[in-house]
Short mmCIF file of C-alpha atoms in Angstrom, two decimals:
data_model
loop_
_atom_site.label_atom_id
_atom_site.label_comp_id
_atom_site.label_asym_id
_atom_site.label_seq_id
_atom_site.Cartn_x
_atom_site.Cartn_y
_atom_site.Cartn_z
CA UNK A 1 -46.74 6.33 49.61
CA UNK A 2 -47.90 3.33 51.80
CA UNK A 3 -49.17 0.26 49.17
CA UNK A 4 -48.73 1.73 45.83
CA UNK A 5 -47.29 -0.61 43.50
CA UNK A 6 -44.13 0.36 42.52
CA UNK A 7 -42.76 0.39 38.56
CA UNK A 8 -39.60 -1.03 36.99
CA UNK A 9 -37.50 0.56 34.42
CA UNK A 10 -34.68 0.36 32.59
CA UNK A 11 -32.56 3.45 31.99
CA UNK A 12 -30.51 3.71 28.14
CA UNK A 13 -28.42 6.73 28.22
CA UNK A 14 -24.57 7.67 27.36
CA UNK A 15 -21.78 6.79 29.88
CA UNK A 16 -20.95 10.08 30.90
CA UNK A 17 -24.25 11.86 29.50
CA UNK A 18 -25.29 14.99 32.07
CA UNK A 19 -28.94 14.73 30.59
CA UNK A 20 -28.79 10.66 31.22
CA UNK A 21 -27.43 11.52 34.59
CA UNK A 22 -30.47 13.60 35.73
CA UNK A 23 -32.42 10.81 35.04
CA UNK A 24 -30.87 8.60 37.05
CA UNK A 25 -31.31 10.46 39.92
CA UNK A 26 -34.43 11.04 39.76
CA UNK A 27 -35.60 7.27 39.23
CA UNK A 28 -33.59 6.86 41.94
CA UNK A 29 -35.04 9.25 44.53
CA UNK A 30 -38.58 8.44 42.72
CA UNK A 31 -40.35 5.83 45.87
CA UNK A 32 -42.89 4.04 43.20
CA UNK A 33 -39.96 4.00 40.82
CA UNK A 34 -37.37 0.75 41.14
CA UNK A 35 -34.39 1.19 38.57
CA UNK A 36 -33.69 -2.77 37.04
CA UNK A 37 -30.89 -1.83 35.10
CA UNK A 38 -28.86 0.72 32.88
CA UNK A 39 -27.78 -0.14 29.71
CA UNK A 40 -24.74 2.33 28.44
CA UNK A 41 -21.41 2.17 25.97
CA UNK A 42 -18.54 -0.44 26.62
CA UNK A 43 -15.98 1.62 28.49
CA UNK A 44 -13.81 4.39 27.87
CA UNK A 45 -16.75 4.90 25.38
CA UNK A 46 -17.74 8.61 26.18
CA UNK A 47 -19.90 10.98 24.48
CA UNK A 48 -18.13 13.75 23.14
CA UNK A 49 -20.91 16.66 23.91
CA UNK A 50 -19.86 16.42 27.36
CA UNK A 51 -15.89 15.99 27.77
CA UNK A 52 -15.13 19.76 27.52
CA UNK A 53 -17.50 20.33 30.88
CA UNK A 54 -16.08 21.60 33.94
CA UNK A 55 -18.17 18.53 36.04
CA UNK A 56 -17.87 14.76 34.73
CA UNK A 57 -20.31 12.30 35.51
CA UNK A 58 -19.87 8.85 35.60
CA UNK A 59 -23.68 6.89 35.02
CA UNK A 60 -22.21 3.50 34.78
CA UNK A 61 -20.62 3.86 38.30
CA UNK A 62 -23.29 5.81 40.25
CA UNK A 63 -25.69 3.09 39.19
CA UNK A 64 -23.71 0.53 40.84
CA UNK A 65 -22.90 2.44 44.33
CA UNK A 66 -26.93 2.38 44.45
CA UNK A 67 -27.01 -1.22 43.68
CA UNK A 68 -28.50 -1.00 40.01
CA UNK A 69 -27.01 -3.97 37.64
CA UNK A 70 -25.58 -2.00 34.39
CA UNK A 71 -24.47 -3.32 31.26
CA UNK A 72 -21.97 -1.82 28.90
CA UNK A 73 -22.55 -2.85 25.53
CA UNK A 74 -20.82 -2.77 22.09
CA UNK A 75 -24.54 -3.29 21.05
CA UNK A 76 -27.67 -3.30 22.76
CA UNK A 77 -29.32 -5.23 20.54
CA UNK A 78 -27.01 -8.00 21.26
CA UNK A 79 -28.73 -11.01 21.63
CA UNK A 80 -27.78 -11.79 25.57
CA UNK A 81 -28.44 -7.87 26.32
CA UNK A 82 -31.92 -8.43 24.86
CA UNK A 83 -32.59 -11.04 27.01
CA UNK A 84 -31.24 -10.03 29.99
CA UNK A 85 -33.75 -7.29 29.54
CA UNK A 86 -36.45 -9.97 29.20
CA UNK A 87 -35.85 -11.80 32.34
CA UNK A 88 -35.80 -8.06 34.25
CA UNK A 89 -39.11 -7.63 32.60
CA UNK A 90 -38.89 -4.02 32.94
CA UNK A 91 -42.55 -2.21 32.97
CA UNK A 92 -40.40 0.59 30.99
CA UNK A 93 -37.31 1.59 28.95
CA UNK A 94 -36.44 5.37 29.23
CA UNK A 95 -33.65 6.39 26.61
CA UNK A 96 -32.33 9.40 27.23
CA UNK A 97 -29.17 10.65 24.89
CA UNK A 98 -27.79 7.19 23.60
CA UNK A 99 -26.72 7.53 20.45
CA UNK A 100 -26.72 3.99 19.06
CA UNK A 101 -30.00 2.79 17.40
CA UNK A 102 -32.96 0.91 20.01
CA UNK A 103 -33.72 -2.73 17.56
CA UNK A 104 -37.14 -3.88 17.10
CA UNK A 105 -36.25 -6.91 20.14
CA UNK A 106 -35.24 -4.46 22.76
CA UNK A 107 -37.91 -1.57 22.22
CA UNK A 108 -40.73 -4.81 22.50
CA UNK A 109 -38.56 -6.19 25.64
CA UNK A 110 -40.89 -3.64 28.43
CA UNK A 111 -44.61 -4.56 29.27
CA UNK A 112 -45.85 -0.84 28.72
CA UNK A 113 -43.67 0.89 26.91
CA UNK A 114 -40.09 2.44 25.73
CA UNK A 115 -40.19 6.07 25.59
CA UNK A 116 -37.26 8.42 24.20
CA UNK A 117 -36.75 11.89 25.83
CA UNK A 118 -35.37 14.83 23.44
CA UNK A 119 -34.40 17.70 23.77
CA UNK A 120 -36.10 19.49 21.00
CA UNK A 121 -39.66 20.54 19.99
CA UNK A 122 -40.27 17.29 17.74
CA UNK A 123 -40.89 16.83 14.95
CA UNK A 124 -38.37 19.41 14.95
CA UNK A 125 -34.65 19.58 15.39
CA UNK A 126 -34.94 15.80 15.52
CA UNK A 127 -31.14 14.05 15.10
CA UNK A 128 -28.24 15.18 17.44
CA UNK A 129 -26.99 17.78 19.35
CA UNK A 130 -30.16 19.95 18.77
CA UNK A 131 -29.12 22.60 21.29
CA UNK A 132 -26.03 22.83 19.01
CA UNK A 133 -28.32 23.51 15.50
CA UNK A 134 -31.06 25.95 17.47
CA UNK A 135 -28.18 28.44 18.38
CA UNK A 136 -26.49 27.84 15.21
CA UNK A 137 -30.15 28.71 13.36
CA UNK A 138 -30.58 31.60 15.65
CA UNK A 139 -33.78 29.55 16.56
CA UNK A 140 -36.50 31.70 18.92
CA UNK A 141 -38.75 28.56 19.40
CA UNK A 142 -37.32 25.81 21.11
CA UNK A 143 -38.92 23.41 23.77
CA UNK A 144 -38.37 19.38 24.76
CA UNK A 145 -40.40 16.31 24.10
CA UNK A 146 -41.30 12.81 25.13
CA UNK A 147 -42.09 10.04 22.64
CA UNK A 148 -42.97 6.69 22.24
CA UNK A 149 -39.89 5.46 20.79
CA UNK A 150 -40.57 3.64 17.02
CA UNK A 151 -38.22 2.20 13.96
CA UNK A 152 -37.85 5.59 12.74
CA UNK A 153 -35.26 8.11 14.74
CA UNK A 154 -36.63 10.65 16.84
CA UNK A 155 -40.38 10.56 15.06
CA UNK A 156 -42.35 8.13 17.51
CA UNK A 157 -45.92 9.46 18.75
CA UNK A 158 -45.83 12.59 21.17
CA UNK A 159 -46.44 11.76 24.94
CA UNK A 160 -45.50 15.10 26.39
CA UNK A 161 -43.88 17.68 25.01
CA UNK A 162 -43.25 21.51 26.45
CA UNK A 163 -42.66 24.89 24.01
CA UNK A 164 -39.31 26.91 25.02
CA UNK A 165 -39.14 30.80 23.92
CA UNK A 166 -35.63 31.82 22.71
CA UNK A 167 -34.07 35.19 22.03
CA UNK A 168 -32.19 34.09 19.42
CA UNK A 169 -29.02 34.33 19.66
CA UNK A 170 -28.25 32.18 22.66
CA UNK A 171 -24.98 29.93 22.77
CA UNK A 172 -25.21 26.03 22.70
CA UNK A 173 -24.44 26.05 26.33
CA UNK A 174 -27.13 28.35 27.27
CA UNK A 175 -30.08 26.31 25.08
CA UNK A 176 -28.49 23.07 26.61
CA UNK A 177 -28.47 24.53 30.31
CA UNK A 178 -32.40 25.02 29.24
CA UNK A 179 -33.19 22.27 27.79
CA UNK A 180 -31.83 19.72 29.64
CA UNK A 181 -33.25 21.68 32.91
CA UNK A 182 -36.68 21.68 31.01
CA UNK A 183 -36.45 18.01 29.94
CA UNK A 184 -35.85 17.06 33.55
CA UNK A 185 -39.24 18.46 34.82
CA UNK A 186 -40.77 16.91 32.17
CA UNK A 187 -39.95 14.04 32.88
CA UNK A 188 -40.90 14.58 36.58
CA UNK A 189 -44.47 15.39 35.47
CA UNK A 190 -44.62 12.54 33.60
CA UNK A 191 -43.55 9.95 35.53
CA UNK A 192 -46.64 9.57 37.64
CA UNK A 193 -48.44 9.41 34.43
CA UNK A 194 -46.43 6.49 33.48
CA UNK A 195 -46.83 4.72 36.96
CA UNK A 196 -50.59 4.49 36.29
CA UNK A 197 -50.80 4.05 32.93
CA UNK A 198 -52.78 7.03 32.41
CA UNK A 199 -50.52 8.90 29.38
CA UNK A 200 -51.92 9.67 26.41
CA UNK A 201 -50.02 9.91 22.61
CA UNK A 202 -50.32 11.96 19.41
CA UNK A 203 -48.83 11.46 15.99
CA UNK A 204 -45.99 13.84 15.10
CA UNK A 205 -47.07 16.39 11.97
CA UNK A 206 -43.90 14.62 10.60
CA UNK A 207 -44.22 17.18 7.57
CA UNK A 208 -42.48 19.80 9.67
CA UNK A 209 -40.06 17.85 10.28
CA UNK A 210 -36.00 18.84 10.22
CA UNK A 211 -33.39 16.47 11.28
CA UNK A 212 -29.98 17.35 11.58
CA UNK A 213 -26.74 15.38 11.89
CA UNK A 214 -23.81 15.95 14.59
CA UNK A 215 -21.86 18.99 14.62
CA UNK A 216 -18.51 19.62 13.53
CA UNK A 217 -15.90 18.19 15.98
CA UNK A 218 -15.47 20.44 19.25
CA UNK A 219 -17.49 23.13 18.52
CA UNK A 220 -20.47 21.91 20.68
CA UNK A 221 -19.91 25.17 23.48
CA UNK A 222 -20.00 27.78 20.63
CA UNK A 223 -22.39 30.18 19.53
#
């Protein structure tokens, strides 16, 4: 697109996170979009939904064979992260799957905004692994969301968000495979919504909220 302005982000996401992955890509590929940074775990720090998968990614690595600067923190609210992120002066932070807490600092660190994409319909299944706890629940209403990330975990104001019908007695793997798949194309029809500024947000009825924990240990590919 000849003379658009292009928009810098920061990516937060897992080291070997599939959903984080996705996102990488596409910010990559994305013309108007240009990637500042990613922000994951020190390493050898790895995510455990993911280590039982037949295809490992590596986010920390594929960032840096396209040139992106990435930091692997112990915490990302360490001072020096914080203001690394301040002289990148990212227009945006995307988090997508990290699973230690975003401080106060970092989520005022981008000019526009930080926003948090979940795969669950929020203000439900908010917490972890909620492909894990919809097939567990024999859940027939899923979907995926996009929210202005707050204080509060998983309950920030709604920017986009997308209803998923389930059967009800899909595995974890399956709702995953969808959600993640859905959560990517949300994020595709977002994205030009964040480039001009034109996104809109809505409170979450936070009294139907449910927020679950993680799973048991190595049971995240079970029914």
């Amino acid at each position: 697109m000849v003379g658009a302005m292009t928009t810098r982000f920061v990516l937060i996401t897992e080291a070997n996170s599939l959903f984080g992955y996705e996102f990488l890509r596409r910010l990559l590929a994305d013309e108007r979009s240009v990637l500042s940074a990613v922000i994951t775990r020190t390493p050898g720090v790895l995510c455990d939904y993911y280590l039982d998968d037949d295809v490992q990614v590596d986010v920390a690595a594929d960032a840096r064979a396209n040139g992106v600067d990435v930091y692997q923190a112990e915490d990302p609210n360490a001072p020096e992260i914080v203001e690394a992120m301040r002289t990148l002066a990212p227009d945006y932070i995307i988090v997508a799957n990290y699973q230690l807490q975003v401080g106060r600092a970092l989520r005022d660190v981008p000019t526009v905004d930080i926003i948090n994409f979940h795969p669950s319909p929020l203000p439900r299944y908010a917490g972890l692994a909620p492909y894990f706890w919809m097939a567990k629940n024999h859940e027939t209403q899923g979907g995926v969301s996009a929210i202005r990330m707050s204080a509060g975990l998983d309950d920030g104001p709604l920017i986009a968000q997308q209803l998923l019908s389930l059967r009800g007695d899909e595995t974890a793997d399956e709702i995953r495979s969808s959600h993640f798949e859905a959560s990517w194309r949300l994020f595709e029809l977002v994205l030009p919504t964040l480039h001009d500024r034109s996104y809109r947000s809505w409170p979450q009825d936070l009294s139907l909220r449910t927020y679950y924990g993680a799973p048991p240990q190595r049971v995240l590919s079970t029914a």
